[in-house]
Coordinates of C-alpha atoms and ligand atoms in Angstrom, one line a residue:
X46 CA 0.3 0.1 0.4
X47 CA 1.2 3.7 -0.9
X48 CA 0.1 4.2 2.8
X49 CA 2.9 6.5 3.1
X50 CA 1.8 8.9 1.0
X51 CA -1.9 8.7 2.4
X52 CA -3.0 8.9 -1.9
X53 CA -6.3 9.6 -0.4
X54 CA -6.2 12.9 -0.1
X55 CA -5.8 13.5 -3.9
X56 CA -8.2 10.9 -4.6
X57 CA -11.9 11.7 -4.9
X58 CA -14.6 9.4 -4.0
X59 CA -16.4 7.2 -5.5
X60 CA -18.6 4.0 -6.0
X61 CA -17.7 0.9 -7.6
X62 CA -20.5 1.2 -9.8
X63 CA -19.8 4.9 -10.1
X64 CA -16.8 4.3 -12.1
X65 CA -17.1 5.3 -15.7
X66 CA -15.4 6.0 -18.9
X67 CA -15.9 8.9 -18.4
X68 CA -13.3 8.8 -15.0
X69 CA -10.4 7.9 -17.5
X70 CA -7.9 9.5 -16.1
X71 CA -8.5 10.4 -12.8
X72 CA -7.7 9.3 -9.4
X73 CA -10.1 7.5 -6.9
X74 CA -10.6 6.2 -3.7
X75 CA -13.1 3.2 -3.4
X76 CA -14.3 1.4 -1.0
X77 CA -16.5 -2.0 -0.8
X78 CA -16.3 -5.7 -0.5
X79 CA -14.5 -8.1 -2.8
X80 CA -16.8 -9.2 -5.4
X81 CA -13.4 -11.7 -6.8
X82 CA -9.7 -12.0 -6.7
X83 CA -8.5 -13.0 -10.1
X84 CA -4.7 -13.6 -8.4
X85 CA -2.3 -14.2 -12.0
X86 CA 0.8 -13.4 -10.0
X87 CA 2.0 -10.6 -11.9
X88 CA -1.5 -9.1 -12.0
X89 CA -4.2 -9.6 -9.2
X90 CA -7.7 -8.3 -10.4
X91 CA -10.1 -7.0 -7.3
X92 CA -14.0 -6.8 -8.0
X93 CA -15.5 -4.3 -6.1
X94 CA -18.9 -4.2 -4.7
X95 CA -22.0 -2.7 -3.6
X96 CA -25.1 -1.8 -3.6
X97 CA -24.4 0.3 -6.2
X98 CA -22.6 -2.4 -8.5
X99 CA -18.8 -3.4 -9.4
X100 CA -15.3 -1.7 -10.7
X101 CA -12.7 -4.0 -11.5
X102 CA -9.4 -3.0 -9.8
X103 CA -6.0 -4.4 -11.5
X104 CA -3.1 -4.3 -9.1
X105 CA 0.6 -4.7 -10.9
X106 CA 3.0 -6.8 -8.5
X107 CA 5.9 -5.3 -10.1
X108 CA 7.0 -2.0 -8.1
X109 CA 4.4 -2.8 -5.3
X110 CA 5.6 -2.5 -1.9
X111 CA 5.8 -4.3 0.7
X112 CA 2.6 -4.5 2.3
X113 CA 0.4 -3.7 -1.1
X114 CA 2.2 -7.2 -1.4
X115 CA 1.3 -8.7 1.3
X116 CA -2.5 -7.4 1.5
X117 CA -3.0 -8.9 -2.4
X118 CA -1.5 -11.1 -1.2
X119 CA -3.6 -12.3 1.6
X120 CA -6.9 -11.1 0.1
X121 CA -10.5 -12.7 0.6
X122 CA -13.7 -12.3 -1.5
X123 CA -16.0 -10.6 1.2
X124 CA -13.7 -8.7 2.8
X125 CA -14.2 -5.2 2.7
X126 CA -11.7 -2.3 1.4
X127 CA -10.6 0.8 0.2
X128 CA -8.1 0.6 -3.1
X129 CA -6.2 3.7 -5.1
X130 CA -5.9 4.3 -7.9
X131 CA -6.4 5.6 -11.6
X132 CA -9.4 5.0 -13.5
X133 CA -8.7 4.3 -18.0
X134 CA -11.0 3.1 -19.8
X135 CA -10.1 -0.5 -20.9
X136 CA -12.1 -1.5 -24.3
X137 CA -10.8 -5.2 -23.5
X138 CA -12.5 -5.5 -19.8
X139 CA -15.6 -6.6 -19.5
X140 CA -16.4 -3.3 -17.9
X141 CA -15.1 -1.4 -20.3
X142 CA -12.9 0.8 -17.3
X143 CA -11.0 -0.6 -15.0
X144 CA -9.1 0.8 -11.5
X145 CA -4.9 0.3 -11.9
X146 CA -4.8 -0.2 -8.6
X147 CA -1.6 1.5 -5.9
X148 CA -2.9 1.1 -3.0
X149 CA -5.5 -1.7 -1.0
X150 CA -6.0 -1.2 3.0
X151 CA -8.4 -3.9 4.4
X152 CA -11.3 -3.0 6.2
X153 CA -12.7 -5.6 7.8
X154 CA -11.3 -9.0 6.9
X155 CA -13.7 -12.0 5.4
X156 CA -12.5 -15.0 6.3
X157 CA -11.5 -17.8 3.5
X158 CA -14.0 -20.2 3.5
X159 CA -16.8 -18.2 3.2
X160 CA -20.0 -20.7 3.9
X161 CA -21.8 -19.6 0.4
X162 CA -20.7 -18.4 -2.8
X163 CA -21.4 -14.6 -3.8
X164 CA -21.1 -14.7 -7.4
X165 CA -23.7 -17.3 -7.7
X166 CA -21.4 -19.7 -9.9
X167 CA -22.6 -22.5 -7.4
X168 CA -26.3 -22.3 -8.3
X169 CA -28.3 -23.0 -4.4
X170 CA -31.5 -24.2 -2.9
X171 CA -34.0 -22.2 -2.0
X172 CA -32.7 -23.7 1.5
X173 CA -28.6 -23.1 1.8
X174 CA -30.1 -19.2 0.0
X175 CA -32.1 -18.6 3.0
X176 CA -29.8 -19.9 6.1
X177 CA -26.9 -17.6 4.5
X178 CA -29.8 -14.7 3.7
X179 CA -26.9 -11.7 5.3
X180 CA -24.9 -13.5 2.1
X181 CA -27.1 -14.2 -0.4
X182 CA -28.2 -11.1 -0.6
X183 CA -25.4 -9.2 -1.6
X184 CA -25.5 -10.9 -4.6
X185 CA -26.0 -7.5 -7.2
X186 CA -29.9 -9.1 -8.4
X187 CA -30.4 -10.2 -5.2
X188 CA -29.7 -6.8 -3.9
X189 CA -31.3 -5.5 -7.0
X190 CA -34.4 -6.5 -5.3
X191 CA -34.4 -4.5 -2.2
X192 CA -33.5 -1.1 -4.8
X193 CA -36.4 -1.6 -6.1
X194 CA -38.6 -2.3 -3.3
X195 CA -36.9 1.3 -2.0
X196 CA -38.6 3.4 -4.4
X197 CA -41.9 1.4 -4.1
X198 CA -42.0 2.3 -0.5
X199 CA -41.3 6.2 -1.5
X200 CA -43.0 6.6 -4.4
X201 CA -46.5 5.0 -3.2
X202 CA -45.7 7.0 0.2
X203 CA -45.3 10.1 -2.7
X204 CA -48.6 9.1 -4.6
X205 CA -51.3 8.9 -1.1
X206 CA -49.6 12.5 0.2
X207 CA -50.6 13.8 -3.4
X208 CA -54.0 11.9 -3.3
X209 CA -54.5 13.6 0.8
X210 CA -53.4 10.1 3.1
X211 CA -52.0 10.5 6.3
X212 CA -49.1 8.0 7.1
X213 CA -49.8 6.4 10.5
X214 CA -48.9 3.4 12.0
X215 CA -51.5 1.5 14.2
X216 CA -50.4 -1.1 17.5
X217 CA -49.0 -4.6 16.8
X218 CA -50.0 -6.2 19.6
X219 CA -53.8 -7.0 19.7
X220 CA -56.4 -7.6 22.2
X221 CA -59.1 -9.0 19.2
X222 CA -59.1 -10.6 15.4
X223 CA -60.2 -8.2 12.5
X224 CA -59.4 -10.4 9.6
X225 CA -61.5 -14.1 11.6
X226 CA -59.4 -16.2 13.9
X227 CA -57.9 -19.0 12.8
X228 CA -54.6 -16.9 11.3
X229 CA -53.4 -15.1 14.4
X230 CA -50.8 -15.9 16.2
X231 CA -50.5 -15.8 20.2
X232 CA -49.5 -14.0 22.8
X233 CA -48.2 -13.9 26.5
X234 CA -49.2 -10.4 27.1
X235 CA -48.1 -10.7 31.2
X236 CA -49.9 -12.8 31.7
X237 CA -53.1 -11.6 29.4
X238 CA -53.8 -13.4 26.4
X239 CA -53.3 -10.9 23.0
X240 CA -52.4 -11.7 19.4
X241 CA -49.7 -10.4 16.3
X242 CA -52.8 -7.2 14.4
X243 CA -53.1 -9.2 10.6
X244 CA -54.4 -5.8 9.7
X245 CA -55.0 -2.3 10.4
X246 CA -58.6 -2.2 9.8
X247 CA -60.8 -1.3 12.6
X248 CA -58.1 0.9 13.8
X249 CA -57.9 2.7 10.1
X250 CA -61.3 2.6 9.9
X251 CA -61.9 4.2 13.4
X252 CA -58.9 6.8 12.1
X253 CA -61.0 8.0 8.5
X254 CA -63.2 10.4 11.5
X255 CA -59.9 11.8 12.8
X256 CA -58.1 12.5 9.3
X257 CA -60.1 11.6 6.7
X258 CA -57.7 9.9 4.5
X259 CA -55.4 7.8 6.7
X260 CA -52.7 4.6 5.4
X261 CA -50.7 2.8 6.7
X262 CA -47.1 0.7 4.9
X263 CA -46.2 -2.2 8.5
X264 CA -45.6 -5.6 9.1
X265 CA -49.2 -7.6 9.1
X266 CA -48.7 -11.2 10.9
X267 CA -50.9 -14.4 9.7
X268 CA -49.9 -18.2 11.1
X269 CA -51.0 -19.9 7.5
X270 CA -50.5 -22.7 8.0
X271 CA -50.5 -22.9 3.6
X272 CA -46.3 -23.5 2.9
X273 CA -47.3 -21.4 -0.1
X274 CA -45.3 -19.7 -2.6
X275 CA -47.1 -16.2 -2.1
X276 CA -48.1 -17.0 1.4
X277 CA -45.6 -15.5 4.6
X278 CA -46.2 -15.3 8.8
X279 CA -44.9 -11.7 8.4
X280 CA -46.2 -9.5 5.3
X281 CA -45.6 -6.4 4.9
X282 CA -49.0 -4.3 4.1
X283 CA -49.6 -1.2 2.4
X284 CA -53.1 0.3 3.5
X285 CA -55.6 3.2 3.2
X286 CA -58.2 4.4 4.5
X287 CA -61.0 6.7 3.5
X288 CA -63.8 8.5 4.5
X289 CA -66.2 10.4 2.1
X290 CA -65.3 6.9 -1.3
X291 CA -66.7 3.8 -1.5
X292 CA -65.5 1.1 -3.0
X293 CA -65.0 2.1 -6.8
X294 CA -63.2 6.2 -5.6
X295 CA -60.2 3.4 -4.1
X296 CA -60.4 1.8 -6.7
X297 CA -59.0 3.9 -9.0
X298 CA -57.1 5.5 -6.3
X299 CA -55.3 1.9 -5.9
X300 CA -55.2 1.2 -10.0
X301 CA -53.7 5.1 -9.8
X302 CA -51.0 4.2 -7.7
X303 CA -49.7 1.0 -9.4
X304 CA -49.1 3.0 -12.3
X305 CA -47.3 5.4 -10.7
X306 CA -44.8 3.5 -8.8
X307 CA -43.8 1.5 -11.9
X308 CA -43.0 4.7 -13.7
X309 CA -40.8 5.8 -11.3
X310 CA -39.3 2.3 -11.1
X311 CA -39.2 2.6 -14.7
X312 CA -37.5 5.9 -13.9
X313 CA -35.2 5.6 -11.8
X314 CA -33.8 1.2 -10.8
X315 CA -33.4 0.6 -14.3
X316 CA -29.3 -1.1 -13.6
X317 CA -31.4 -2.5 -10.7
X318 CA -34.7 -4.1 -14.1
X319 CA -31.8 -4.6 -16.0
X320 CA -30.2 -6.7 -13.3
X321 CA -33.3 -9.4 -13.0
X322 CA -33.5 -9.5 -16.5
X323 CA -37.7 -7.4 -16.2
X324 CA -38.5 -5.8 -19.1
X325 CA -41.4 -3.7 -18.4
X326 CA -44.0 -1.3 -19.6
X327 CA -46.7 0.6 -16.8
X328 CA -50.0 -0.3 -17.4
X329 CA -52.9 1.2 -18.5
X330 CA -55.5 2.0 -16.5
X331 CA -58.7 1.8 -15.7
X332 CA -57.3 -1.4 -15.0
X333 CA -60.5 -4.4 -16.0
X334 CA -63.5 -4.6 -13.4
X335 CA -65.2 -8.5 -13.7
X336 CA -67.9 -9.3 -11.1
X337 CA -67.4 -11.9 -9.4
X338 CA -70.8 -13.6 -11.3
X339 CA -68.9 -12.6 -13.7
X340 CA -66.1 -14.3 -13.1
X341 CA -68.4 -17.5 -12.6
X342 CA -69.2 -17.3 -16.2
X343 CA -66.4 -17.2 -17.7
X344 CA -65.1 -19.5 -15.6
X345 CA -67.7 -22.4 -17.3
X346 CA -67.0 -21.2 -20.8
X347 CA -64.2 -21.9 -20.1
X348 CA -65.2 -25.3 -19.2
X349 CA -64.8 -25.0 -15.5
X350 CA -67.8 -25.0 -13.3
X351 CA -67.8 -22.9 -9.8
X352 CA -71.3 -22.9 -7.3
X353 CA -72.3 -19.7 -6.4
X354 CA -70.9 -18.7 -2.9
X355 CA -67.4 -19.9 -2.5
X356 CA -64.6 -18.2 -2.9
X357 CA -62.1 -18.4 -6.1
X358 CA -59.1 -20.6 -5.3
X359 CA -56.7 -21.0 -6.6
X360 CA -57.9 -23.2 -9.3
X361 CA -60.6 -20.7 -10.4
X362 CA -58.0 -18.2 -10.3
X363 CA -55.6 -19.9 -12.9
X364 CA -58.5 -20.2 -14.7
X365 CA -59.4 -17.0 -14.8
X366 CA -55.7 -15.8 -15.4
X367 CA -55.9 -17.1 -19.1
X368 CA -58.5 -14.8 -20.1
X369 CA -56.6 -11.5 -17.8
X370 CA -53.2 -11.3 -18.9
X371 CA -52.4 -8.6 -16.3
X372 CA -53.9 -6.3 -13.8
X373 CA -58.1 -6.5 -13.3
X374 CA -59.8 -6.5 -10.3
X375 CA -62.8 -8.7 -9.4
X376 CA -65.6 -6.4 -7.3
X377 CA -69.1 -8.0 -6.2
X378 CA -67.7 -10.9 -3.5
X379 CA -71.1 -13.2 -2.4
X380 CA -71.6 -11.0 1.0
X381 CA -70.9 -14.0 3.6
X382 CA -67.2 -15.4 2.3
X383 CA -66.2 -11.6 3.6
X384 CA -65.5 -9.8 6.3
X385 CA -67.8 -8.4 8.5
X386 CA -66.9 -4.6 7.8
X387 CA -67.8 -5.0 4.3
X388 CA -70.5 -3.5 3.4
X389 CA -73.3 -5.6 1.6
X390 CA -74.2 -4.0 -2.0
X391 CA -78.0 -1.9 -1.3
X392 CA -79.0 -3.1 -4.0
X393 CA -78.5 -7.3 -3.6
X394 CA -77.1 -6.9 -0.4
X395 CA -76.3 -11.3 -1.5
X396 CA -73.3 -9.4 -2.9
X397 CA -70.8 -6.6 -1.7
X398 CA -69.2 -3.8 -2.6
X399 CA -65.5 -5.6 -2.6
X400 CA -62.8 -6.3 -5.2
X401 CA -59.5 -8.3 -5.2
X402 CA -56.8 -6.9 -7.6
X403 CA -55.5 -9.7 -10.0
X404 CA -52.4 -9.7 -11.9
X405 CA -52.7 -12.8 -13.8
X406 CA -53.5 -15.4 -10.8
X407 CA -52.2 -13.4 -7.8
X408 CA -54.2 -11.7 -5.3
X409 CA -52.3 -8.4 -5.1
X410 CA -55.0 -7.1 -2.8
X411 CA -58.4 -6.7 -1.4
X412 CA -61.1 -3.5 0.1
X413 CA -64.2 -2.2 0.1
X414 CA -66.5 0.0 1.3
X415 CA -67.5 -0.5 4.5
X416 CA -70.4 -0.6 6.6
X417 CA -71.4 2.9 8.0
X418 CA -74.3 2.3 9.7
X419 CA -73.9 1.1 13.4
X420 CA -76.8 -1.4 14.2
X421 CA -76.5 -3.1 10.7
X422 CA -72.2 -3.2 11.5
X423 CA -73.5 -5.3 14.8
X424 CA -75.8 -7.3 12.7
X425 CA -73.0 -8.8 10.9
X426 CA -71.1 -9.1 13.8
X427 CA -73.0 -11.1 15.0
X428 CA -74.1 -13.2 11.4
X429 CA -70.8 -14.3 11.1
X430 CA -70.4 -15.9 15.0
X431 CA -68.5 -13.0 16.9
X432 CA -69.0 -11.1 20.2
X433 CA -70.1 -7.5 19.4
X434 CA -68.5 -7.5 23.9
X435 CA -65.6 -7.8 21.8
X436 CA -65.9 -5.0 19.3
X437 CA -67.5 -2.8 21.8
X438 CA -64.8 -0.2 21.8
X439 CA -65.3 -0.2 17.7
X440 CA -67.7 0.2 17.5
X441 CA -68.7 2.9 20.0
X442 CA -67.0 4.4 17.5
X443 CA -69.8 4.7 14.9
X444 CA -72.2 6.1 17.1
X445 CA -69.1 9.8 17.7
X446 CA -70.2 9.8 13.4
X447 CA -69.0 7.8 11.7
X448 CA -69.7 8.2 8.1
X449 CA -69.2 6.3 4.4
X450 CA -66.1 5.2 4.1
X451 CA -63.8 2.9 2.3
X452 CA -60.3 1.4 1.5
X453 CA -57.9 -1.7 0.6
X454 CA -54.9 -3.8 1.7
X455 CA -52.3 -4.1 -1.0
X456 CA -49.7 -6.9 0.0
X457 CA -45.9 -5.0 -0.8
X458 CA -44.6 -8.0 -1.4
X459 CA -46.7 -9.2 -3.7
X460 CA -46.2 -6.7 -5.1
X461 CA -42.5 -6.1 -5.7
X462 CA -42.9 -9.9 -6.4
X463 CA -45.2 -8.4 -9.7
X464 CA -42.1 -5.7 -11.3
X465 CA -39.5 -8.1 -9.9
X466 CA -40.8 -11.0 -12.3
X467 CA -40.5 -13.6 -8.3
X468 CA -42.3 -15.9 -7.9
X469 CA -41.5 -16.6 -4.0
X470 CA -42.2 -14.5 -1.7
X471 CA -39.4 -15.4 -0.3
X472 CA -37.3 -13.9 -1.9
X473 CA -39.0 -10.0 -2.1
X474 CA -38.7 -10.3 2.2
X475 CA -35.1 -9.4 3.5
X476 CA -35.4 -11.9 6.1
X477 CA -38.6 -14.4 6.1
X478 CA -40.6 -16.0 8.3
X479 CA -43.2 -18.5 6.9
X480 CA -44.6 -21.9 9.2
X481 CA -40.4 -23.8 8.6
X482 CA -38.8 -20.5 9.6
X483 CA -38.2 -18.5 12.0
X484 CA -34.3 -17.1 11.5
X485 CA -32.2 -15.6 9.9
Ligands
AMO541 P1 -57.1 -9.5 3.3 O1 -56.6 -10.1 3.7 O2 -56.9 -9.6 1.8 O3 -57.1 -8.0 3.3 O4 -55.6 -8.9 2.9 C1 -54.8 -7.8 2.1 C2 -53.4 -7.6 0.6 O5 -52.4 -8.5 1.9 C3 -51.7 -9.6 1.2 N1 -51.4 -10.8 2.7 C4 -50.1 -11.5 2.4 N2 -49.4 -11.7 2.1 C5 -48.6 -12.8 2.0 N3 -48.5 -13.9 2.8 C6 -49.6 -13.0 3.6 N4 -49.8 -14.5 4.5 C7 -51.1 -12.7 3.1 N5 -51.6 -12.2 3.5 C8 -52.5 -11.5 2.6 C9 -52.3 -10.4 0.2 C10 -53.5 -9.5 -0.2 O6 -54.5 -9.1 -0.9 N6 -58.1 -5.9 5.9 C11 -57.9 -6.3 4.4 C12 -58.1 -5.2 3.2 C13 -58.9 -4.3 3.1 O7 -60.4 -5.0 3.6 O8 -58.8 -2.5 3.8 C14 -57.8 -8.2 4.1 O9 -56.2 -7.4 6.0 O10 -51.7 -9.3 -1.3

């Protein structure tokens, strides 16, 4: 290392991903992780990585001082290092540019034998990948997923704030179930029984009487017995709720938000999309809308009989996806299969002012107009076998001026799956939790 003269002082600090031909001839200092080392004896090639991308530094052993020699000799993959050198256009190299290195400092050494191959040259099973998740996440294509997620969060917030929504946080430890009791996690709460929240449903409805439009992006918990590629025990929900709106109004908010998110990702995450091999086009609005009854008719036309009244299950949705290849809404589900808070259609109370947003056969969101009449709410609670007494704080709010309101909940990770074209939800969660996985 040319430590004595501390070249950093005269060097421009750059990230690996910003080493571009435009910097030709400039002295740079770069911090990052060692992605690859190729030691050819007289030359040592070191590929550096951080979230911005990769760059190659090449060191010549000839003329290198003892410190640099020693640093190169002991260099291990994934060590955090700082490199100094001069950028040179290099048409022969994969990246078209490289750094002629003359200094290298190991900031944090990684062990020689890593339990996992970060460059992806050795294929790994999902279990191995998730067992060594922090190394797995360092693979550029995997890092890219979460950089896209970062843009998603920002774009969602930007869009909803633009529509007049206020961001809120609701409790994650709760006393009563909101989405049915089966998928609840129990918690020992100082000797009392409590649960992890499945959704912010009741709180977001109550909060419209304060802020009229609210949204939350937060973790929610479902004790999902089913082990599928789209269910996890802890997921991120994007929820909205708005006073003085009905299901049609919030469907427009939802499709507008999806388009906005697509545009921002396209504008800001081209490199990441390329790393994932995804070409994206913003969907056109309005999204197609079909009613539950129409969905059943379409299934019949496709030669697949389904009796009225049951929920649309995965095989049904796969059939429907033959006709519906992008985003579409299914509306007016039977009231009996919807949660107690969903408004029955006044002109035909056997169906409800409810909807699901679909992408092909994947359900992304569900929502609807909510009941705002306190006596109907009590009646629906009883009809669904729930005890109005357990909901007394919530029902009371309906006596304090509860207007017509509507909202939806969108599975953040499911939208991220659609955008990244990743088919297993675990891959789009940093540290996923499912029935069989609680670590790392
Ligand atoms: P629902 O139960 O349909 O509706 O959930 C809304 C959306 O959340 C996502 N989701 C999940 N994602 C991953 N793993 C899971 N286990 C999981 N469960 C749900 C899905 C789903 O469409 N309160 C209502 C919403 C509302 O009416 O506002 C609700 O929770 O993408």
